[in-house]
Amino acid sequence: MINQEALSALTAETVPNSYVEAGGITFAYRKFGAESEVPLVFCQRYRGTMDDWDPAVVNGIAKERTVILFDSAGVGLSTGVTPNNVPDMADYAITFIEALGLKQVDLIGFSMGGMVVQHVTLKRSDLVRRLILAGTGPGAGEDTERSRDGVFEVMTTPVNEDKDFLFLLFEPTETSQAKGREYLERLQWRKMDRAPLVTAETIKAQTQALIGFAAGPDTAYPRLAEIKQPVLVANGDNDIIAPTINSFIMSQHIPNAQLILYPDSGHGFLFQYPERFVLHVSAFLSE
């Protein structure tokens, strides 16, 4: 077992993979960072693994608190089958957190991960202290919008290339595209024990989960007022995947929410402004 001093010295590039078994799944995870009473657990996007978290974001936050990255069931280095609905994904996240013996956590959910952590909070309010919803939405509800035309087709291509990520996550401006290329370079910093790309079966299940959340059956929208925790809602000012208006709507329906929008940015705003996002997250979690 790695002691706290060693954990504090690790980074997203050097932390070894760990594994825990629960609910019939072997979950792969990475835990490191400064010691904190409540760790921050990261819930990843559609088709994403632990290796798709920007090390500039993760390492920045880890300077002040313990961070935990993990691959959910059927994703990356974890075993099992990926559920085809968001509530069941939330159950796996809860199973993983409890398997680590944690009584309370802060959660950050990016994109699809944001959908998952909403359901985690609704299912187990006692488990969640603070919540960060990044580049996500509440699901089907009054005045919410779907992804822009053409986005879904690019998202679901068999293999996403750099040009796809630059289109999906960043604005077409010169500044945003340049920051996007820097982000893609940072994703290659880690050389050891990387997670494999998600399988076609996982992509199919996650796609069905996105549709179920956006079309209504699994939406969190009607229950947003039940989320009593302090919530930081953040997005770019022109998100084409999770339209920015949905972030505003969430911030209006969650009683203790605050909203931050980042300029000249889209879905990948947190990777375009990693230092600024780290400052905002650290301040929010330290309140």
Coordinates of N, CA, C and O in Angstrom, one line a residue, residues 14-16 37 47 63 70 76 80 134 165 167 203 219 227 242 268 282 286:
T14 N 2.7 9.3 -13.5 CA 3.5 8.3 -12.8 C 2.7 7.4 -11.8 O 3.3 6.4 -11.4
V15 N 1.5 7.7 -11.5 CA 0.7 6.9 -10.5 C 0.4 5.5 -11.1 O 0.0 5.4 -12.2
P16 N 0.7 4.5 -10.3 CA 0.4 3.1 -10.8 C -1.1 2.8 -10.8 O -1.8 3.5 -10.1
E37 N -9.4 15.2 3.7 CA -10.4 14.4 4.4 C -11.4 13.8 3.4 O -11.9 12.7 3.5
R47 N -17.1 7.4 -24.0 CA -15.9 6.8 -24.7 C -14.6 7.1 -24.0 O -13.5 6.8 -24.6
K63 N -2.6 18.9 -6.3 CA -1.6 19.6 -5.4 C -2.3 20.0 -4.1 O -1.6 20.2 -3.1
F70 N -11.1 6.6 -12.2 CA -11.4 5.2 -12.3 C -12.1 4.9 -13.6 O -12.7 5.8 -14.3
G76 N -12.1 0.7 -20.4 CA -10.7 0.7 -20.2 C -10.1 -0.5 -19.5 O -10.3 -1.6 -20.1
G80 N -16.1 -6.4 -16.8 CA -17.6 -6.3 -16.7 C -18.2 -5.8 -18.0 O -17.5 -5.6 -19.0
A134 N -19.5 19.5 -15.2 CA -18.7 20.1 -16.2 C -19.1 19.7 -17.6 O -19.1 18.5 -17.9
F165 N -11.8 15.4 -32.3 CA -11.8 16.1 -30.9 C -11.7 17.6 -31.0 O -12.3 18.3 -30.3
F167 N -12.9 19.4 -33.4 CA -14.3 19.8 -33.7 C -15.3 19.7 -32.6 O -16.0 20.7 -32.3
I203 N -19.3 1.3 -26.6 CA -19.7 2.5 -27.3 C -21.2 2.4 -27.6 O -22.0 3.3 -27.4
T219 N -33.9 10.9 -17.5 CA -33.5 12.3 -17.3 C -33.5 12.6 -15.8 O -34.3 12.1 -15.0
I227 N -31.3 18.0 -5.3 CA -29.9 18.1 -5.1 C -29.6 19.3 -4.2 O -29.7 20.4 -4.6
A242 N -23.1 19.5 -25.3 CA -24.1 19.7 -24.2 C -24.3 21.2 -24.2 O -23.7 22.0 -23.5
G268 N -14.9 21.3 -24.4 CA -13.6 21.1 -23.7 C -13.0 22.3 -23.0 O -11.8 22.4 -22.9
S282 N -10.7 24.4 -7.1 CA -10.0 24.4 -5.7 C -10.7 25.4 -4.8 O -10.9 25.1 -3.6
S286 N -12.9 24.2 -1.4 CA -12.3 24.7 -0.2 C -13.3 25.6 0.6 O -12.9 26.0 1.7

